[in-house]
PDB file of C-alpha atoms in Angstrom:
ATOM      1  CA  MET W   1     -73.901 -10.420  24.448  1.00 56.00           C
ATOM      2  CA  PRO W   2     -71.992 -12.093  27.222  1.00 65.00           C
ATOM      3  CA  TYR W   3     -68.695 -13.480  26.537  1.00 74.00           C
ATOM      4  CA  ASP W   4     -67.674 -17.169  27.954  1.00 78.00           C
ATOM      5  CA  LEU W   5     -64.106 -16.243  28.899  1.00 84.00           C
ATOM      6  CA  PRO W   6     -61.412 -18.989  29.389  1.00 83.00           C
ATOM      7  CA  ASN W   7     -59.691 -19.349  32.699  1.00 82.00           C
ATOM      8  CA  PHE W   8     -56.642 -16.809  32.488  1.00 80.00           C
ATOM      9  CA  ASP W   9     -54.412 -19.916  33.372  1.00 80.00           C
ATOM     10  CA  GLU W  10     -55.507 -21.989  30.166  1.00 77.00           C
ATOM     11  CA  PRO W  11     -53.163 -21.476  27.241  1.00 67.00           C
ATOM     12  CA  ASN W  12     -54.916 -19.872  24.369  1.00 75.00           C
ATOM     13  CA  VAL W  13     -52.407 -19.578  21.488  1.00 88.00           C
ATOM     14  CA  LEU W  14     -49.757 -22.121  20.641  1.00 86.00           C
ATOM     15  CA  GLY W  15     -46.109 -20.818  20.832  1.00 88.00           C
ATOM     16  CA  MET W  16     -47.068 -17.612  22.891  1.00 92.00           C
ATOM     17  CA  PRO W  17     -46.767 -16.778  26.590  1.00 89.00           C
ATOM     18  CA  GLN W  18     -49.440 -17.755  29.065  1.00 85.00           C
ATOM     19  CA  GLY W  19     -52.141 -14.728  28.984  1.00 85.00           C
ATOM     20  CA  CYS W  20     -52.176 -14.338  25.565  1.00 93.00           C
ATOM     21  CA  ALA W  21     -55.641 -13.661  24.387  1.00 94.00           C
ATOM     22  CA  TRP W  22     -55.079 -13.417  20.622  1.00 95.00           C
ATOM     23  CA  GLY W  23     -58.122 -14.935  18.824  1.00 93.00           C
ATOM     24  CA  LEU W  24     -60.239 -14.925  21.775  1.00 93.00           C
ATOM     25  CA  PHE W  25     -62.732 -12.150  20.408  1.00 94.00           C
ATOM     26  CA  ASP W  26     -62.355 -13.040  16.748  1.00 94.00           C
ATOM     27  CA  LYS W  27     -65.660 -13.537  14.910  1.00 93.00           C
ATOM     28  CA  ASN W  28     -66.375 -15.176  11.364  1.00 93.00           C
ATOM     29  CA  GLY W  29     -63.179 -15.307  10.391  1.00 92.00           C
ATOM     30  CA  LYS W  30     -62.229 -11.507  11.059  1.00 92.00           C
ATOM     31  CA  LYS W  31     -59.636 -10.681  13.362  1.00 94.00           C
ATOM     32  CA  ASP W  32     -60.655  -8.386  16.528  1.00 94.00           C
ATOM     33  CA  LEU W  33     -59.415  -4.962  16.978  1.00 93.00           C
ATOM     34  CA  LEU W  34     -60.762  -4.121  19.962  1.00 93.00           C
ATOM     35  CA  GLY W  35     -59.457  -6.623  22.878  1.00 94.00           C
ATOM     36  CA  THR W  36     -61.057  -6.415  25.991  1.00 95.00           C
ATOM     37  CA  ILE W  37     -63.213  -3.310  25.076  1.00 95.00           C
ATOM     38  CA  ASN W  38     -65.439  -6.028  24.045  1.00 94.00           C
ATOM     39  CA  LEU W  39     -66.263  -6.611  27.394  1.00 96.00           C
ATOM     40  CA  LEU W  40     -68.298  -3.186  27.335  1.00 96.00           C
ATOM     41  CA  THR W  41     -71.680  -4.965  25.958  1.00 95.00           C
ATOM     42  CA  PRO W  42     -74.900  -2.839  25.874  1.00 96.00           C
ATOM     43  CA  GLU W  43     -75.914  -4.572  29.148  1.00 97.00           C
ATOM     44  CA  VAL W  44     -72.700  -3.578  30.888  1.00 97.00           C
ATOM     45  CA  VAL W  45     -72.920   0.163  29.706  1.00 97.00           C
ATOM     46  CA  ARG W  46     -76.461   0.091  30.599  1.00 98.00           C
ATOM     47  CA  ALA W  47     -75.885  -0.914  34.178  1.00 98.00           C
ATOM     48  CA  ALA W  48     -72.823   1.725  34.357  1.00 98.00           C
ATOM     49  CA  LEU W  49     -75.200   4.359  33.498  1.00 98.00           C
ATOM     50  CA  SER W  50     -76.874   3.679  36.935  1.00 98.00           C
ATOM     51  CA  GLU W  51     -73.642   5.301  38.784  1.00 98.00           C
ATOM     52  CA  ALA W  52     -74.516   8.747  37.556  1.00 98.00           C
ATOM     53  CA  ARG W  53     -76.861   9.970  39.678  1.00 97.00           C
ATOM     54  CA  ASP W  54     -75.681  12.868  41.797  1.00 98.00           C
ATOM     55  CA  SER W  55     -75.292  15.263  38.663  1.00 97.00           C
ATOM     56  CA  ILE W  56     -71.541  15.558  39.641  1.00 98.00           C
ATOM     57  CA  SER W  57     -68.747  15.264  36.778  1.00 99.00           C
ATOM     58  CA  ILE W  58     -65.008  15.542  37.614  1.00 99.00           C
ATOM     59  CA  SER W  59     -62.237  15.855  34.709  1.00 99.00           C
ATOM     60  CA  LEU W  60     -59.665  13.261  34.695  1.00 98.00           C
ATOM     61  CA  ASN W  61     -57.503  15.126  32.332  1.00 98.00           C
ATOM     62  CA  TRP W  62     -54.134  16.447  33.354  1.00 96.00           C
ATOM     63  CA  PRO W  63     -52.900  19.544  31.864  1.00 95.00           C
ATOM     64  CA  ILE W  64     -50.919  18.464  28.435  1.00 94.00           C
ATOM     65  CA  GLY W  65     -47.980  20.700  29.271  1.00 90.00           C
ATOM     66  CA  ALA W  66     -47.926  19.711  32.672  1.00 90.00           C
ATOM     67  CA  ILE W  67     -44.344  17.909  32.128  1.00 89.00           C
ATOM     68  CA  ALA W  68     -41.688  20.473  30.793  1.00 85.00           C
ATOM     69  CA  THR W  69     -39.397  17.459  29.543  1.00 82.00           C
ATOM     70  CA  PRO W  70     -41.449  14.055  28.938  1.00 83.00           C
ATOM     71  CA  GLY W  71     -39.528  10.994  29.399  1.00 76.00           C
ATOM     72  CA  TYR W  72     -37.304   9.296  26.629  1.00 79.00           C
ATOM     73  CA  ALA W  73     -36.348  12.512  24.684  1.00 80.00           C
ATOM     74  CA  ARG W  74     -40.221  12.913  23.802  1.00 87.00           C
ATOM     75  CA  LYS W  75     -41.164  16.342  22.551  1.00 88.00           C
ATOM     76  CA  GLY W  76     -42.987  18.287  25.052  1.00 89.00           C
ATOM     77  CA  LEU W  77     -46.070  20.779  24.032  1.00 92.00           C
ATOM     78  CA  VAL W  78     -45.255  23.366  21.745  1.00 94.00           C
ATOM     79  CA  HIS W  79     -48.482  25.964  21.997  1.00 96.00           C
ATOM     80  CA  LYS W  80     -48.575  28.909  19.340  1.00 97.00           C
ATOM     81  CA  VAL W  81     -51.183  31.462  19.580  1.00 97.00           C
ATOM     82  CA  ILE W  82     -52.046  33.425  16.490  1.00 97.00           C
ATOM     83  CA  SER W  83     -53.606  36.679  16.213  1.00 97.00           C
ATOM     84  CA  TRP W  84     -55.944  37.443  13.527  1.00 96.00           C
ATOM     85  CA  MET W  85     -54.822  41.174  13.745  1.00 96.00           C
ATOM     86  CA  ASP W  86     -51.377  39.940  12.405  1.00 96.00           C
ATOM     87  CA  SER W  87     -52.967  38.859   9.227  1.00 94.00           C
ATOM     88  CA  PRO W  88     -54.560  40.615   6.139  1.00 95.00           C
ATOM     89  CA  LEU W  89     -58.267  39.966   7.299  1.00 94.00           C
ATOM     90  CA  GLN W  90     -57.381  42.377  10.375  1.00 95.00           C
ATOM     91  CA  PHE W  91     -60.201  41.221  12.995  1.00 97.00           C
ATOM     92  CA  HIS W  92     -59.807  40.569  16.900  1.00 98.00           C
ATOM     93  CA  GLY W  93     -59.610  36.863  17.780  1.00 98.00           C
ATOM     94  CA  TYR W  94     -57.078  34.353  18.131  1.00 97.00           C
ATOM     95  CA  ASP W  95     -56.562  30.749  16.721  1.00 97.00           C
ATOM     96  CA  ASP W  96     -54.285  27.819  18.378  1.00 96.00           C
ATOM     97  CA  GLU W  97     -51.651  25.885  16.758  1.00 96.00           C
ATOM     98  CA  ILE W  98     -50.707  22.882  19.038  1.00 94.00           C
ATOM     99  CA  GLU W  99     -47.787  20.201  18.416  1.00 94.00           C
ATOM    100  CA  VAL W 100     -47.556  17.456  21.051  1.00 92.00           C
ATOM    101  CA  ASN W 101     -46.424  13.679  21.628  1.00 94.00           C
ATOM    102  CA  THR W 102     -49.350  12.001  22.944  1.00 93.00           C
ATOM    103  CA  GLN W 103     -47.489  10.448  25.464  1.00 91.00           C
ATOM    104  CA  CYS W 104     -46.576  13.659  27.459  1.00 91.00           C
ATOM    105  CA  SER W 105     -49.407  13.653  29.617  1.00 93.00           C
ATOM    106  CA  SER W 106     -52.958  11.911  30.427  1.00 95.00           C
ATOM    107  CA  ARG W 107     -53.590   9.312  27.776  1.00 95.00           C
ATOM    108  CA  TRP W 108     -54.719   6.102  26.474  1.00 95.00           C
ATOM    109  CA  ASP W 109     -51.949   3.699  25.128  1.00 95.00           C
ATOM    110  CA  SER W 110     -53.705   2.041  22.203  1.00 94.00           C
ATOM    111  CA  LEU W 111     -52.980  -1.831  21.422  1.00 95.00           C
ATOM    112  CA  VAL W 112     -50.345  -0.781  18.893  1.00 94.00           C
ATOM    113  CA  HIS W 113     -48.240   1.540  21.099  1.00 95.00           C
ATOM    114  CA  PHE W 114     -46.068  -1.173  22.910  1.00 94.00           C
ATOM    115  CA  HIS W 115     -45.558  -4.782  21.173  1.00 95.00           C
ATOM    116  CA  HIS W 116     -44.862  -8.076  22.576  1.00 95.00           C
ATOM    117  CA  GLN W 117     -40.969  -7.708  21.927  1.00 94.00           C
ATOM    118  CA  LEU W 118     -40.170 -11.453  21.183  1.00 93.00           C
ATOM    119  CA  SER W 119     -42.798 -11.808  18.513  1.00 94.00           C
ATOM    120  CA  GLU W 120     -42.481  -8.181  17.399  1.00 94.00           C
ATOM    121  CA  SER W 121     -46.426  -8.164  17.408  1.00 95.00           C
ATOM    122  CA  ALA W 122     -49.196  -5.991  18.743  1.00 96.00           C
ATOM    123  CA  TYR W 123     -52.354  -7.308  19.906  1.00 96.00           C
ATOM    124  CA  ASN W 124     -53.881 -10.275  18.104  1.00 95.00           C
ATOM    125  CA  GLY W 125     -50.674 -10.850  15.928  1.00 94.00           C
ATOM    126  CA  PHE W 126     -51.003  -7.610  13.983  1.00 94.00           C
ATOM    127  CA  LYS W 127     -47.677  -5.960  12.943  1.00 94.00           C
ATOM    128  CA  PRO W 128     -48.138  -2.367  11.842  1.00 91.00           C
ATOM    129  CA  SER W 129     -45.530  -0.058  10.283  1.00 90.00           C
ATOM    130  CA  VAL W 130     -45.001   3.556  10.178  1.00 90.00           C
ATOM    131  CA  SER W 131     -46.239   3.625   6.722  1.00 87.00           C
ATOM    132  CA  LEU W 132     -49.605   1.889   7.739  1.00 87.00           C
ATOM    133  CA  LEU W 133     -50.012   4.041  10.592  1.00 88.00           C
ATOM    134  CA  GLU W 134     -49.365   7.378   9.358  1.00 87.00           C
ATOM    135  CA  GLN W 135     -53.107   7.770   7.708  1.00 89.00           C
ATOM    136  CA  ASN W 136     -53.309  11.218   6.258  1.00 83.00           C
ATOM    137  CA  LEU W 137     -56.272  12.139   4.592  1.00 79.00           C
ATOM    138  CA  GLY W 138     -57.070   9.883   1.763  1.00 75.00           C
ATOM    139  CA  LYS W 139     -54.947   7.099   3.569  1.00 75.00           C
ATOM    140  CA  GLU W 140     -57.350   6.077   6.285  1.00 75.00           C
ATOM    141  CA  ASP W 141     -57.641   2.414   7.243  1.00 74.00           C
ATOM    142  CA  LEU W 142     -61.123   2.165   5.850  1.00 69.00           C
ATOM    143  CA  ASP W 143     -60.942  -1.767   6.122  1.00 71.00           C
ATOM    144  CA  LYS W 144     -60.591  -1.588   9.811  1.00 71.00           C
ATOM    145  CA  ALA W 145     -57.479  -3.766   9.620  1.00 78.00           C
ATOM    146  CA  LEU W 146     -55.392  -2.421  12.453  1.00 84.00           C
ATOM    147  CA  PRO W 147     -56.395  -1.982  16.011  1.00 86.00           C
ATOM    148  CA  THR W 148     -55.530   1.622  16.529  1.00 85.00           C
ATOM    149  CA  LEU W 149     -57.177   3.807  19.039  1.00 81.00           C
ATOM    150  CA  ASN W 150     -59.603   5.779  16.550  1.00 77.00           C
ATOM    151  CA  ARG W 151     -61.016   2.300  15.057  1.00 67.00           C
ATOM    152  CA  LYS W 152     -60.963   0.861  18.742  1.00 66.00           C
ATOM    153  CA  LEU W 153     -63.320   3.588  20.257  1.00 77.00           C
ATOM    154  CA  HIS W 154     -64.792   6.011  17.755  1.00 79.00           C
ATOM    155  CA  SER W 155     -65.838   3.362  15.658  1.00 77.00           C
ATOM    156  CA  ARG W 156     -68.093   2.333  18.845  1.00 83.00           C
ATOM    157  CA  GLY W 157     -69.032   5.677  20.254  1.00 89.00           C
ATOM    158  CA  GLY W 158     -66.364   6.209  22.501  1.00 93.00           C
ATOM    159  CA  LEU W 159     -65.667   4.451  25.891  1.00 96.00           C
ATOM    160  CA  VAL W 160     -68.481   4.256  28.396  1.00 98.00           C
ATOM    161  CA  ALA W 161     -68.034   1.940  31.311  1.00 98.00           C
ATOM    162  CA  ARG W 162     -68.409   2.016  35.100  1.00 99.00           C
ATOM    163  CA  GLY W 163     -65.244   3.339  36.474  1.00 99.00           C
ATOM    164  CA  VAL W 164     -63.454   1.757  39.897  1.00 99.00           C
ATOM    165  CA  PHE W 165     -61.302   4.172  41.956  1.00 98.00           C
ATOM    166  CA  ILE W 166     -58.659   2.278  43.840  1.00 98.00           C
ATOM    167  CA  ASP W 167     -56.799   4.830  46.168  1.00 98.00           C
ATOM    168  CA  PHE W 168     -53.461   3.347  47.069  1.00 96.00           C
ATOM    169  CA  LYS W 169     -52.319   6.662  48.301  1.00 95.00           C
ATOM    170  CA  ARG W 170     -55.041   6.824  50.882  1.00 96.00           C
ATOM    171  CA  TRP W 171     -54.711   3.460  51.786  1.00 97.00           C
ATOM    172  CA  ALA W 172     -50.780   3.550  52.332  1.00 96.00           C
ATOM    173  CA  ASN W 173     -51.351   6.565  54.610  1.00 95.00           C
ATOM    174  CA  LYS W 174     -53.920   5.137  56.484  1.00 96.00           C
ATOM    175  CA  HIS W 175     -51.818   1.849  57.364  1.00 96.00           C
ATOM    176  CA  TYR W 176     -48.682   3.612  57.622  1.00 95.00           C
ATOM    177  CA  ILE W 177     -46.981   2.456  54.613  1.00 93.00           C
ATOM    178  CA  GLN W 178     -44.091   4.515  53.432  1.00 89.00           C
ATOM    179  CA  TYR W 179     -43.282   5.127  49.599  1.00 86.00           C
ATOM    180  CA  SER W 180     -42.312   7.398  46.931  1.00 84.00           C
ATOM    181  CA  PRO W 181     -44.547   7.863  43.673  1.00 83.00           C
ATOM    182  CA  PHE W 182     -41.102   8.349  42.025  1.00 81.00           C
ATOM    183  CA  GLU W 183     -39.511   5.050  43.299  1.00 77.00           C
ATOM    184  CA  ALA W 184     -40.150   1.441  42.080  1.00 72.00           C
ATOM    185  CA  LYS W 185     -43.079   0.427  44.589  1.00 78.00           C
ATOM    186  CA  ARG W 186     -44.934  -2.789  43.299  1.00 85.00           C
ATOM    187  CA  ILE W 187     -48.383  -2.565  43.919  1.00 91.00           C
ATOM    188  CA  THR W 188     -49.594  -5.993  44.196  1.00 93.00           C
ATOM    189  CA  ILE W 189     -52.693  -8.084  43.593  1.00 94.00           C
ATOM    190  CA  ASN W 190     -53.327  -8.471  47.293  1.00 97.00           C
ATOM    191  CA  ASP W 191     -52.950  -4.763  47.868  1.00 97.00           C
ATOM    192  CA  ILE W 192     -55.885  -4.016  45.483  1.00 97.00           C
ATOM    193  CA  GLU W 193     -58.043  -6.630  46.767  1.00 98.00           C
ATOM    194  CA  MET W 194     -57.399  -5.361  50.148  1.00 98.00           C
ATOM    195  CA  ILE W 195     -58.194  -1.964  49.120  1.00 98.00           C
ATOM    196  CA  ALA W 196     -61.000  -2.802  47.262  1.00 98.00           C
ATOM    197  CA  GLU W 197     -62.665  -4.653  50.536  1.00 98.00           C
ATOM    198  CA  GLU W 198     -62.029  -1.698  52.655  1.00 98.00           C
ATOM    199  CA  GLN W 199     -63.866   0.371  50.077  1.00 98.00           C
ATOM    200  CA  SER W 200     -66.722  -1.904  49.679  1.00 98.00           C
ATOM    201  CA  ILE W 201     -65.876  -2.691  46.083  1.00 98.00           C
ATOM    202  CA  VAL W 202     -66.877  -5.684  44.205  1.00 97.00           C
ATOM    203  CA  PHE W 203     -65.442  -5.902  40.705  1.00 97.00           C
ATOM    204  CA  LYS W 204     -67.808  -6.388  37.669  1.00 96.00           C
ATOM    205  CA  THR W 205     -67.052  -7.527  34.229  1.00 95.00           C
ATOM    206  CA  GLY W 206     -66.243  -4.519  32.288  1.00 96.00           C
ATOM    207  CA  ASP W 207     -64.913  -2.481  35.021  1.00 98.00           C
ATOM    208  CA  VAL W 208     -62.279   0.136  34.384  1.00 98.00           C
ATOM    209  CA  PHE W 209     -60.154   0.420  37.282  1.00 93.00           C
ATOM    210  CA  ILE W 210     -57.922   3.580  38.273  1.00 97.00           C
ATOM    211  CA  ILE W 211     -55.341   3.430  40.696  1.00 96.00           C
ATOM    212  CA  ARG W 212     -53.750   6.564  42.558  1.00 96.00           C
ATOM    213  CA  THR W 213     -50.443   6.706  43.499  1.00 92.00           C
ATOM    214  CA  SER W 214     -50.175  10.417  43.862  1.00 91.00           C
ATOM    215  CA  PHE W 215     -47.849  10.650  40.961  1.00 88.00           C
ATOM    216  CA  THR W 216     -49.313  13.337  38.842  1.00 89.00           C
ATOM    217  CA  GLU W 217     -50.202  15.308  42.104  1.00 91.00           C
ATOM    218  CA  ALA W 218     -46.540  15.170  43.087  1.00 86.00           C
ATOM    219  CA  LEU W 219     -45.090  16.005  39.639  1.00 86.00           C
ATOM    220  CA  GLY W 220     -47.569  18.963  39.255  1.00 85.00           C
ATOM    221  CA  GLN W 221     -46.157  20.905  42.154  1.00 87.00           C
ATOM    222  CA  MET W 222     -42.403  20.708  40.828  1.00 86.00           C
ATOM    223  CA  ASP W 223     -40.923  23.329  38.611  1.00 84.00           C
ATOM    224  CA  ALA W 224     -38.881  21.990  35.344  1.00 82.00           C
ATOM    225  CA  GLU W 225     -35.764  21.397  36.979  1.00 81.00           C
ATOM    226  CA  GLN W 226     -37.182  19.382  40.108  1.00 81.00           C
ATOM    227  CA  GLN W 227     -39.168  17.563  37.702  1.00 79.00           C
ATOM    228  CA  GLN W 228     -36.270  16.520  35.747  1.00 77.00           C
ATOM    229  CA  GLN W 229     -34.636  15.438  38.993  1.00 72.00           C
ATOM    230  CA  ALA W 230     -37.495  13.332  40.302  1.00 70.00           C
ATOM    231  CA  LEU W 231     -38.321  11.445  36.780  1.00 68.00           C
ATOM    232  CA  ARG W 232     -35.257  10.653  35.124  1.00 59.00           C
ATOM    233  CA  ASP W 233     -36.684   7.236  33.742  1.00 50.00           C
ATOM    234  CA  ALA W 234     -39.783   6.685  36.297  1.00 58.00           C
ATOM    235  CA  ILE W 235     -42.456   7.927  34.278  1.00 65.00           C
ATOM    236  CA  ALA W 236     -44.187   4.448  33.215  1.00 65.00           C
ATOM    237  CA  PHE W 237     -47.227   3.042  34.318  1.00 71.00           C
ATOM    238  CA  GLU W 238     -45.415   0.317  35.689  1.00 76.00           C
ATOM    239  CA  ALA W 239     -42.469   0.088  38.260  1.00 73.00           C
ATOM    240  CA  MET W 240     -39.022   0.784  36.677  1.00 71.00           C
ATOM    241  CA  PRO W 241     -36.925  -0.997  35.802  1.00 70.00           C
ATOM    242  CA  PRO W 242     -38.724  -4.059  35.227  1.00 72.00           C
ATOM    243  CA  LEU W 243     -37.785  -7.254  37.260  1.00 73.00           C
ATOM    244  CA  ILE W 244     -37.076 -10.190  34.959  1.00 76.00           C
ATOM    245  CA  ASN W 245     -36.508 -13.579  36.910  1.00 75.00           C
ATOM    246  CA  GLY W 246     -35.443 -11.226  39.861  1.00 73.00           C
ATOM    247  CA  LYS W 247     -32.918  -9.560  38.021  1.00 75.00           C
ATOM    248  CA  GLU W 248     -33.487  -5.713  36.428  1.00 76.00           C
ATOM    249  CA  GLY W 249     -34.515  -5.383  32.804  1.00 75.00           C
ATOM    250  CA  GLU W 250     -34.299  -3.052  30.166  1.00 79.00           C
ATOM    251  CA  VAL W 251     -37.104  -0.798  29.030  1.00 78.00           C
ATOM    252  CA  ASN W 252     -37.974  -3.229  25.919  1.00 80.00           C
ATOM    253  CA  GLN W 253     -38.512  -5.798  28.814  1.00 81.00           C
ATOM    254  CA  LEU W 254     -41.627  -3.873  30.327  1.00 84.00           C
ATOM    255  CA  VAL W 255     -43.982  -6.458  31.772  1.00 86.00           C
ATOM    256  CA  LEU W 256     -47.375  -4.968  31.964  1.00 90.00           C
ATOM    257  CA  HIS W 257     -47.076  -2.890  28.696  1.00 92.00           C
ATOM    258  CA  GLN W 258     -46.146  -5.987  26.794  1.00 93.00           C
ATOM    259  CA  ASP W 259     -48.801  -8.383  28.619  1.00 93.00           C
ATOM    260  CA  PHE W 260     -51.640  -6.119  28.835  1.00 95.00           C
ATOM    261  CA  LEU W 261     -51.403  -4.262  25.271  1.00 96.00           C
ATOM    262  CA  GLY W 262     -49.360  -6.910  23.360  1.00 95.00           C
ATOM    263  CA  LEU W 263     -50.963 -10.065  24.424  1.00 95.00           C
ATOM    264  CA  PHE W 264     -54.083  -9.334  26.370  1.00 92.00           C
ATOM    265  CA  GLY W 265     -55.629  -6.428  24.323  1.00 95.00           C
ATOM    266  CA  LEU W 266     -56.031  -4.416  27.341  1.00 95.00           C
ATOM    267  CA  PRO W 267     -55.528  -0.533  26.759  1.00 95.00           C
ATOM    268  CA  ILE W 268     -53.432   1.265  29.430  1.00 95.00           C
ATOM    269  CA  GLY W 269     -54.437   4.741  30.709  1.00 96.00           C
ATOM    270  CA  GLU W 270     -51.672   6.732  32.213  1.00 94.00           C
ATOM    271  CA  LEU W 271     -50.817  10.046  34.014  1.00 94.00           C
ATOM    272  CA  TRP W 272     -54.351  10.760  34.562  1.00 96.00           C
ATOM    273  CA  ASP W 273     -55.519  13.802  36.899  1.00 96.00           C
ATOM    274  CA  LEU W 274     -56.593  12.115  40.179  1.00 96.00           C
ATOM    275  CA  GLN W 275     -56.341  15.209  42.547  1.00 95.00           C
ATOM    276  CA  ALA W 276     -60.342  15.751  42.693  1.00 98.00           C
ATOM    277  CA  LEU W 277     -61.213  12.475  42.387  1.00 98.00           C
ATOM    278  CA  PRO W 278     -60.058  11.028  45.830  1.00 98.00           C
ATOM    279  CA  GLU W 279     -61.689  13.828  47.828  1.00 98.00           C
ATOM    280  CA  HIS W 280     -64.757  13.571  46.203  1.00 99.00           C
ATOM    281  CA  CYS W 281     -64.772   9.790  46.530  1.00 99.00           C
ATOM    282  CA  ALA W 282     -63.811   9.933  50.275  1.00 98.00           C
ATOM    283  CA  SER W 283     -66.258  12.677  51.234  1.00 98.00           C
ATOM    284  CA  ILE W 284     -69.333  10.424  49.649  1.00 98.00           C
ATOM    285  CA  GLY W 285     -67.924   7.063  50.586  1.00 98.00           C
ATOM    286  CA  ARG W 286     -68.400   5.755  47.030  1.00 98.00           C
ATOM    287  CA  TYR W 287     -65.650   4.996  44.737  1.00 99.00           C
ATOM    288  CA  THR W 288     -67.584   3.819  41.402  1.00 99.00           C
ATOM    289  CA  PHE W 289     -68.952   6.097  39.112  1.00 99.00           C
ATOM    290  CA  LEU W 290     -69.832   6.296  35.094  1.00 99.00           C
ATOM    291  CA  LEU W 291     -66.521   6.724  33.344  1.00 99.00           C
ATOM    292  CA  THR W 292     -66.764   8.301  30.014  1.00 98.00           C
ATOM    293  CA  SER W 293     -63.559   8.880  27.460  1.00 97.00           C
ATOM    294  CA  SER W 294     -63.547  10.033  23.963  1.00 95.00           C
ATOM    295  CA  PRO W 295     -59.801  10.174  22.527  1.00 94.00           C
ATOM    296  CA  LEU W 296     -58.878  12.475  19.490  1.00 92.00           C
ATOM    297  CA  ASN W 297     -60.251  10.867  16.521  1.00 90.00           C
ATOM    298  CA  VAL W 298     -56.772  10.887  14.590  1.00 90.00           C
ATOM    299  CA  PRO W 299     -56.759   7.975  12.224  1.00 89.00           C
ATOM    300  CA  GLY W 300     -53.982   5.580  12.843  1.00 88.00           C
ATOM    301  CA  SER W 301     -53.441   7.003  16.275  1.00 90.00           C
ATOM    302  CA  THR W 302     -51.099   5.085  18.911  1.00 93.00           C
ATOM    303  CA  GLY W 303     -52.268   7.084  21.654  1.00 94.00           C
ATOM    304  CA  SER W 304     -54.465   9.964  22.744  1.00 94.00           C
ATOM    305  CA  PRO W 305     -55.546  12.480  25.461  1.00 95.00           C
ATOM    306  CA  PRO W 306     -58.313  10.356  27.247  1.00 96.00           C
ATOM    307  CA  ASN W 307     -60.846  13.489  27.250  1.00 97.00           C
ATOM    308  CA  ALA W 308     -62.154  11.307  30.375  1.00 98.00           C
ATOM    309  CA  LEU W 309     -64.736  12.189  32.867  1.00 99.00           C
ATOM    310  CA  ALA W 310     -66.064  10.720  36.334  1.00 99.00           C
ATOM    311  CA  ILE W 311     -69.693  11.244  36.618  1.00 99.00           C
ATOM    312  CA  PHE W 312     -71.389  10.636  39.755  1.00 99.00           C
TER     313      PHE W 312
END
């Protein structure tokens, strides 16, 4: 069903900042868990399928261990390979054991990953705790009471949408705009609209748009020591440090993470592999595609590798 959405400038929730979409998708007295994923109606998905016409797919998943030391003291990939020849069973073959923080490479941030800080609330006013999110076997959120990633996507068959690629890097080079992906370059709405016009893109309801800054491309060419020098604190989707009323703010004042995840119900994808995608888009002159994503089905998950494909 199509949604009759209010104007973005209209206040929606009393006592909350402009742009807060809590309650917008609530139905029959039940609080919504999906946020903007609701816009991916059967009609929108059906239209997106028409983008897959060239029988070409491109993975958008960066290696999980691509960053030696992830930011903010997060744990990097620990990969252990187990040989069955070392076991009493004595046969040739291997298992993997993988330990990973879901924020260390390509991922989706769920709507409980970063809260609106003043209200201490995730999307739609939810206030999950560690004990509620750690849902081991027998403790799953069977009542679907939290907007976690597994409930948001797996309960509705994953994410299928029209992907729209905004190649800021190529556009900046073309127009002699100097910038580094490791500095706080702020990409404006005006920039995005100009790029979309040059790429002949008309945005549609339900689009998932992906912006290339060349961050993962540049970082992937560095060794561990070079990465640490380049990264410091600059590993967020948005410019760091945040600017609050013209002054530098702290990490807990991140603007887009609070607004997109906490207030607007818009999941954020970060650190996706955008090395092959721009070359293909430029070669065929088309910047739209069928996007599919099936995150890990971990009960209570606040983030996950996207397992994303761009299909042309």
